[in-house]
Amino acid sequence: MSPFYLARSASKLVRRITSEVSVELKILSEKWRLLLAGLVFQYIHGLAARGVHYLHQPGPTLQDLGFMILPVCTTHALASNLVYELGKERGYISETLFTFIFLSFVLWTFHPFMLHTKRFYTVLIWRRVLAFLCASQFLRIITFYSTQLPGPNYHCREGSPLARLPPPQNAAEVLLINFPRGVIYGCGDLIFSSHMIFTLVFVITYQKYGSIRFVKMIAWCIAIAQSLLIISSRKHYSVDVVVAWYTVNLVVFFVDKKLTELPDRSAGSAPILPVSTKDKDTKLKEENTRSLNSNSGDSADRRPRTQMNAKHVENESHVDNESVKT
């Protein structure tokens, strides 16, 4: 490729990104409240998960069907030595897959800034995603505070120094939630899986607004693999994953009906952008002026027509009288 072609392509990309940023900022100026509320609720969710850790009571791991089945699957996969779970050494596998899912979705939501194919506005789709996440996380908070189960993860078992948290010495210790260590080594926030909430919301959103059918199939396969890895790494019980699968789908189904449908940018329709208050007032004044002019014009047209009709009636009556005299 010649330097001229590269420079021209870079210039087009910069113009495209600049144009998209200006459009998204206009939308953001009107739609920022729900976005901010969704981000604040992410902190509230983390705070609730930190709080339930203070209530956690470690105990024997509960009997779990997934824990009983997955060792057989893992044994066939390795085909060598008997492995009953991923273990501490392989626990990073599920987190690595989740990080891949999260970053892939974020990059996809920002692709309208760079690619010609634009089916949605980034701000609007993140408003929708955060609405799904907040509704699911609200139900999750209610659930794991209702009943605290002994954590199956290694750092949540009896004898682990991380299984219990000492009473907080001050409010800052609770409010800061010890991020990210407090999130990674949390205990007690089990039913239902937060990892599966994010995974399913992302996959369902791509299923509706994505354009590549093969990627949709792969996304659902990855969601299933993520479920199995979470159970196999003993980060959650099977019930935590199963409840997440039907709860998140139901939440998305009902919340999606309450939200305004996103405009499809690929259909060639006019972009739906927010109108400022000044523009709204100007537009309203123009419509009122146009309406008054049309009304005055109609009344002016009606008056001569009425007079002409009266003269026409008089003429007709005069002719009739003359004919009668004759």
Coordinates of C-alpha atoms in Angstrom, one line a residue:
M1 CA 0.0 0.0 0.0
S2 CA 1.2 3.5 -0.9
P3 CA 1.7 6.1 1.8
F4 CA -0.9 8.2 0.1
Y5 CA -3.6 5.5 0.4
L6 CA -2.8 4.9 4.0
A7 CA -2.9 8.7 4.8
R8 CA -6.3 8.9 3.0
S9 CA -7.7 5.9 4.9
A10 CA -6.5 7.3 8.2
S11 CA -8.1 10.7 7.3
K12 CA -11.4 9.0 6.6
L13 CA -11.3 7.0 9.8
V14 CA -10.6 10.2 11.8
R15 CA -13.5 12.0 10.2
R16 CA -15.8 9.0 10.8
I17 CA -14.8 8.8 14.5
T18 CA -15.2 12.6 14.9
S19 CA -18.6 12.5 13.3
E20 CA -19.7 9.6 15.5
V21 CA -18.5 11.2 18.6
S22 CA -20.4 14.3 18.0
V23 CA -23.6 12.3 17.4
E24 CA -23.1 10.2 20.5
L25 CA -22.4 13.2 22.6
K26 CA -25.7 14.8 21.6
I27 CA -27.5 11.7 22.6
L28 CA -25.5 11.5 25.9
S29 CA -26.4 15.0 26.8
E30 CA -30.1 14.0 26.9
K31 CA -29.8 10.3 28.1
W32 CA -27.1 10.6 30.7
R33 CA -29.3 10.1 33.8
L34 CA -30.1 6.4 33.3
L35 CA -26.5 5.7 32.4
L36 CA -25.3 7.4 35.6
A37 CA -27.9 5.6 37.6
G38 CA -26.8 2.3 36.1
L39 CA -23.1 2.9 36.9
V40 CA -24.0 4.0 40.5
F41 CA -26.0 0.8 41.0
Q42 CA -22.9 -1.2 40.0
Y43 CA -21.2 0.2 43.0
I44 CA -24.3 -0.5 45.2
H45 CA -24.2 -4.1 44.0
G46 CA -20.5 -4.4 44.9
L47 CA -21.3 -2.8 48.3
A48 CA -24.0 -5.3 48.9
A49 CA -21.8 -8.2 48.0
R50 CA -19.1 -6.9 50.4
G51 CA -21.7 -6.6 53.1
V52 CA -22.9 -10.2 52.8
H53 CA -19.3 -11.4 53.3
Y54 CA -19.5 -10.1 56.9
L55 CA -22.4 -12.5 57.4
H56 CA -20.8 -15.5 55.7
Q57 CA -20.5 -18.6 57.9
P58 CA -18.2 -21.2 56.3
G59 CA -19.2 -24.8 56.5
P60 CA -19.2 -28.1 54.7
T61 CA -19.7 -27.9 50.9
L62 CA -23.3 -28.7 50.1
Q63 CA -24.2 -31.7 47.9
D64 CA -24.4 -30.6 44.3
L65 CA -25.4 -32.4 41.2
G66 CA -23.0 -30.3 39.1
F67 CA -20.1 -31.2 41.4
M68 CA -20.9 -34.9 41.0
I69 CA -21.3 -34.8 37.2
L70 CA -18.4 -32.5 36.1
P71 CA -15.6 -34.7 37.4
V72 CA -16.6 -37.4 34.8
C73 CA -16.6 -34.8 32.1
T74 CA -13.2 -33.4 33.2
T75 CA -11.8 -36.9 33.4
H76 CA -12.8 -37.7 29.8
A77 CA -11.4 -34.3 28.7
L78 CA -8.0 -34.9 30.3
A79 CA -8.0 -38.7 29.6
S80 CA -5.2 -39.2 32.0
N81 CA -5.6 -38.7 35.7
L82 CA -8.7 -38.3 37.7
V83 CA -9.5 -34.6 38.3
Y84 CA -12.6 -33.8 40.3
E85 CA -12.4 -30.1 39.8
L86 CA -10.3 -27.4 38.2
G87 CA -8.6 -26.6 41.4
K88 CA -6.9 -23.5 42.6
E89 CA -4.2 -23.8 39.8
R90 CA -6.8 -23.8 37.0
G91 CA -9.3 -21.4 38.6
Y92 CA -8.1 -18.7 36.3
I93 CA -9.6 -20.4 33.3
S94 CA -13.2 -19.3 34.0
E95 CA -12.0 -15.7 34.8
T96 CA -10.0 -15.6 31.6
L97 CA -13.1 -16.6 29.6
F98 CA -15.3 -14.1 31.4
T99 CA -12.7 -11.3 30.7
F100 CA -12.8 -12.3 27.0
I101 CA -16.6 -12.1 26.9
F102 CA -16.6 -8.7 28.7
L103 CA -14.0 -7.1 26.5
S104 CA -15.4 -8.6 23.3
F105 CA -18.9 -7.1 24.0
V106 CA -17.4 -3.7 25.0
L107 CA -15.5 -3.5 21.7
W108 CA -18.5 -4.6 19.7
T109 CA -20.7 -1.8 21.3
F110 CA -18.1 0.7 20.2
H111 CA -17.7 -0.6 16.6
P112 CA -20.0 2.1 15.2
F113 CA -17.2 4.6 15.8
M114 CA -14.9 2.9 13.3
L115 CA -17.0 0.7 10.9
H116 CA -19.5 1.6 8.2
T117 CA -22.0 -0.9 9.5
K118 CA -23.9 0.9 12.2
R119 CA -27.1 -0.7 13.5
F120 CA -27.4 1.1 16.8
Y121 CA -26.1 4.1 18.9
T122 CA -23.6 3.1 21.5
V123 CA -25.1 5.3 24.2
L124 CA -28.6 3.9 23.7
I125 CA -27.5 0.3 23.7
W126 CA -25.5 0.8 27.0
R127 CA -28.6 2.3 28.6
R128 CA -30.4 -0.8 27.7
V129 CA -27.7 -3.1 28.9
L130 CA -27.4 -1.3 32.2
A131 CA -31.2 -1.5 32.7
F132 CA -31.0 -5.3 32.3
L133 CA -28.0 -5.6 34.6
C134 CA -29.5 -3.4 37.3
A135 CA -32.8 -5.3 37.3
S136 CA -31.0 -8.6 37.5
Q137 CA -28.6 -7.5 40.2
F138 CA -31.4 -6.0 42.3
L139 CA -33.1 -9.5 42.4
R140 CA -29.7 -11.0 43.1
I141 CA -29.1 -8.8 46.2
I142 CA -32.5 -9.8 47.6
T143 CA -31.8 -13.5 47.0
F144 CA -28.3 -13.8 48.5
Y145 CA -29.3 -11.7 51.5
S146 CA -32.4 -13.9 52.1
T147 CA -30.3 -17.1 52.6
Q148 CA -26.6 -17.3 53.1
L149 CA -25.1 -20.6 51.9
P150 CA -21.6 -21.8 52.8
G151 CA -19.3 -20.8 49.9
P152 CA -17.9 -23.7 47.8
N153 CA -14.9 -21.7 46.7
Y154 CA -11.5 -22.5 48.2
H155 CA -11.0 -19.3 50.0
C156 CA -14.6 -19.5 51.5
R157 CA -14.2 -23.0 53.1
E158 CA -13.5 -23.7 56.8
G159 CA -10.0 -23.0 57.8
S160 CA -9.4 -20.3 55.2
P161 CA -8.5 -16.9 56.7
L162 CA -10.5 -15.2 53.9
A163 CA -13.7 -17.2 54.7
R164 CA -14.8 -14.7 57.4
L165 CA -14.3 -10.9 57.6
P166 CA -13.6 -9.3 60.9
P167 CA -16.1 -6.5 61.9
P168 CA -15.2 -3.3 60.1
Q169 CA -13.3 -0.7 62.0
N170 CA -14.7 2.3 60.2
A171 CA -17.2 3.1 57.4
A172 CA -14.4 3.6 54.8
E173 CA -13.5 0.0 55.1
V174 CA -17.0 -1.0 54.0
L175 CA -17.6 1.7 51.4
L176 CA -14.3 1.2 49.6
I177 CA -15.2 -2.5 49.3
N178 CA -11.5 -3.4 49.0
F179 CA -11.5 -3.3 45.2
P180 CA -10.5 -5.5 43.4
R181 CA -9.4 -8.0 46.0
G182 CA -12.7 -7.7 47.8
V183 CA -14.6 -8.6 44.7
I184 CA -12.3 -11.5 43.7
Y185 CA -12.2 -13.1 47.1
G186 CA -15.8 -12.4 48.2
C187 CA -18.0 -15.0 49.9
G188 CA -21.7 -15.4 50.5
D189 CA -23.0 -13.7 47.4
L190 CA -24.0 -17.0 45.7
I191 CA -27.6 -17.1 44.4
F192 CA -27.4 -16.2 41.7
S193 CA -24.1 -15.9 39.7
S194 CA -23.0 -12.4 38.8
H195 CA -20.7 -13.7 36.1
M196 CA -23.7 -15.3 34.4
I197 CA -25.7 -12.1 34.7
F198 CA -23.2 -10.2 32.7
T199 CA -22.6 -13.1 30.3
L200 CA -26.2 -13.7 29.5
V201 CA -27.1 -10.0 29.2
F202 CA -24.2 -9.6 26.7
V203 CA -25.2 -12.6 24.7
I204 CA -28.9 -11.8 24.6
T205 CA -28.1 -8.2 23.5
Y206 CA -25.8 -9.4 20.7
Q207 CA -28.5 -12.0 19.7
K208 CA -30.9 -9.1 19.1
Y209 CA -28.7 -6.4 17.7
G210 CA -25.8 -8.4 16.3
S211 CA -25.6 -9.1 12.6
I212 CA -23.4 -12.2 12.2
R213 CA -25.3 -15.5 12.8
F214 CA -22.2 -17.6 13.3
V215 CA -21.0 -15.3 16.1
K216 CA -24.4 -15.6 17.8
M217 CA -24.1 -19.4 17.8
I218 CA -20.5 -19.1 19.2
A219 CA -21.7 -16.7 21.9
W220 CA -24.3 -19.1 23.2
C221 CA -21.7 -21.9 23.2
I222 CA -19.3 -19.7 25.1
A223 CA -22.1 -18.9 27.7
I224 CA -22.6 -22.7 28.2
A225 CA -18.9 -23.2 28.6
Q226 CA -18.7 -20.4 31.1
S227 CA -21.5 -22.0 33.1
L228 CA -19.6 -25.3 33.3
L229 CA -16.3 -23.6 34.1
I230 CA -17.9 -21.7 37.0
I231 CA -19.3 -24.9 38.5
S232 CA -16.1 -26.8 37.8
S233 CA -14.0 -24.2 39.5
R234 CA -16.3 -24.4 42.5
K235 CA -17.0 -20.6 42.4
H236 CA -20.7 -21.3 42.6
Y237 CA -23.2 -24.1 43.2
S238 CA -25.1 -25.4 40.2
V239 CA -28.3 -23.7 41.5
D240 CA -26.6 -20.3 41.2
V241 CA -26.0 -20.9 37.5
V242 CA -29.3 -22.5 36.8
V243 CA -31.3 -19.7 38.5
A244 CA -29.2 -17.1 36.5
W245 CA -30.2 -18.7 33.2
Y246 CA -33.9 -18.4 33.6
T247 CA -34.0 -15.3 35.8
V248 CA -31.8 -13.1 33.4
N249 CA -33.8 -14.3 30.4
L250 CA -37.1 -13.4 32.0
V251 CA -35.8 -10.0 33.3
V252 CA -34.5 -9.1 29.8
F253 CA -37.8 -10.2 28.3
F254 CA -40.0 -8.0 30.5
V255 CA -37.6 -5.0 30.8
D256 CA -37.1 -4.9 27.1
K257 CA -40.9 -4.5 26.6
K258 CA -40.9 -1.4 28.8
L259 CA -38.0 0.3 27.0
T260 CA -38.3 2.2 23.8
E261 CA -37.0 0.2 20.9
L262 CA -33.7 1.3 19.5
P263 CA -33.7 2.9 16.1
D264 CA -32.2 0.7 13.4
R265 CA -29.5 2.8 11.7
S266 CA -28.9 0.2 9.0
A267 CA -32.4 0.7 7.6
G268 CA -31.5 4.1 6.2
S269 CA -34.0 5.9 8.5
A270 CA -33.3 9.4 9.7
P271 CA -31.3 9.4 12.9
I272 CA -33.2 9.9 16.1
L273 CA -31.3 12.6 17.9
P274 CA -32.4 14.5 21.0
V275 CA -33.7 18.0 20.4
S276 CA -32.5 20.8 22.7
T277 CA -35.0 22.9 24.6
K278 CA -34.2 26.0 22.5
D279 CA -34.9 24.1 19.3
K280 CA -38.1 22.7 20.7
D281 CA -39.3 26.2 21.6
T282 CA -38.3 27.5 18.1
K283 CA -40.1 24.7 16.4
L284 CA -43.2 25.2 18.6
K285 CA -43.3 28.9 17.7
E286 CA -43.0 28.1 14.0
E287 CA -45.9 25.6 14.2
N288 CA -48.1 28.1 16.1
T289 CA -47.3 30.9 13.6
R290 CA -48.0 28.5 10.7
S291 CA -51.3 27.5 12.3
L292 CA -52.4 31.1 12.9
N293 CA -51.6 32.0 9.3
S294 CA -53.5 29.1 7.9
N295 CA -56.5 29.9 10.1
S296 CA -56.6 33.6 9.2
G297 CA -56.2 32.6 5.5
D298 CA -59.1 30.2 5.8
S299 CA -61.4 32.8 7.4
A300 CA -60.4 35.4 4.8
D301 CA -61.2 33.0 2.1
R302 CA -64.6 32.1 3.6
R303 CA -65.8 35.7 3.9
P304 CA -65.7 36.7 0.2
R305 CA -67.1 33.3 -0.7
T306 CA -70.1 33.9 1.6
Q307 CA -70.7 37.3 0.2
M308 CA -70.6 35.9 -3.3
N309 CA -73.0 33.2 -2.4
A310 CA -75.4 35.8 -1.0
K311 CA -75.2 37.8 -4.2
H312 CA -75.8 34.7 -6.2
V313 CA -78.8 33.8 -4.2
E314 CA -80.2 37.3 -4.5
N315 CA -79.7 37.2 -8.3
E316 CA -81.4 33.9 -8.5
S317 CA -84.4 35.1 -6.5
H318 CA -84.6 38.3 -8.7
V319 CA -84.7 36.2 -11.8
D320 CA -87.4 34.0 -10.3
N321 CA -89.5 37.0 -9.5
E322 CA -89.2 38.4 -13.0
S323 CA -90.2 35.0 -14.5
V324 CA -93.3 34.9 -12.2
K325 CA -94.4 38.4 -13.3
T326 CA -94.0 37.5 -16.8

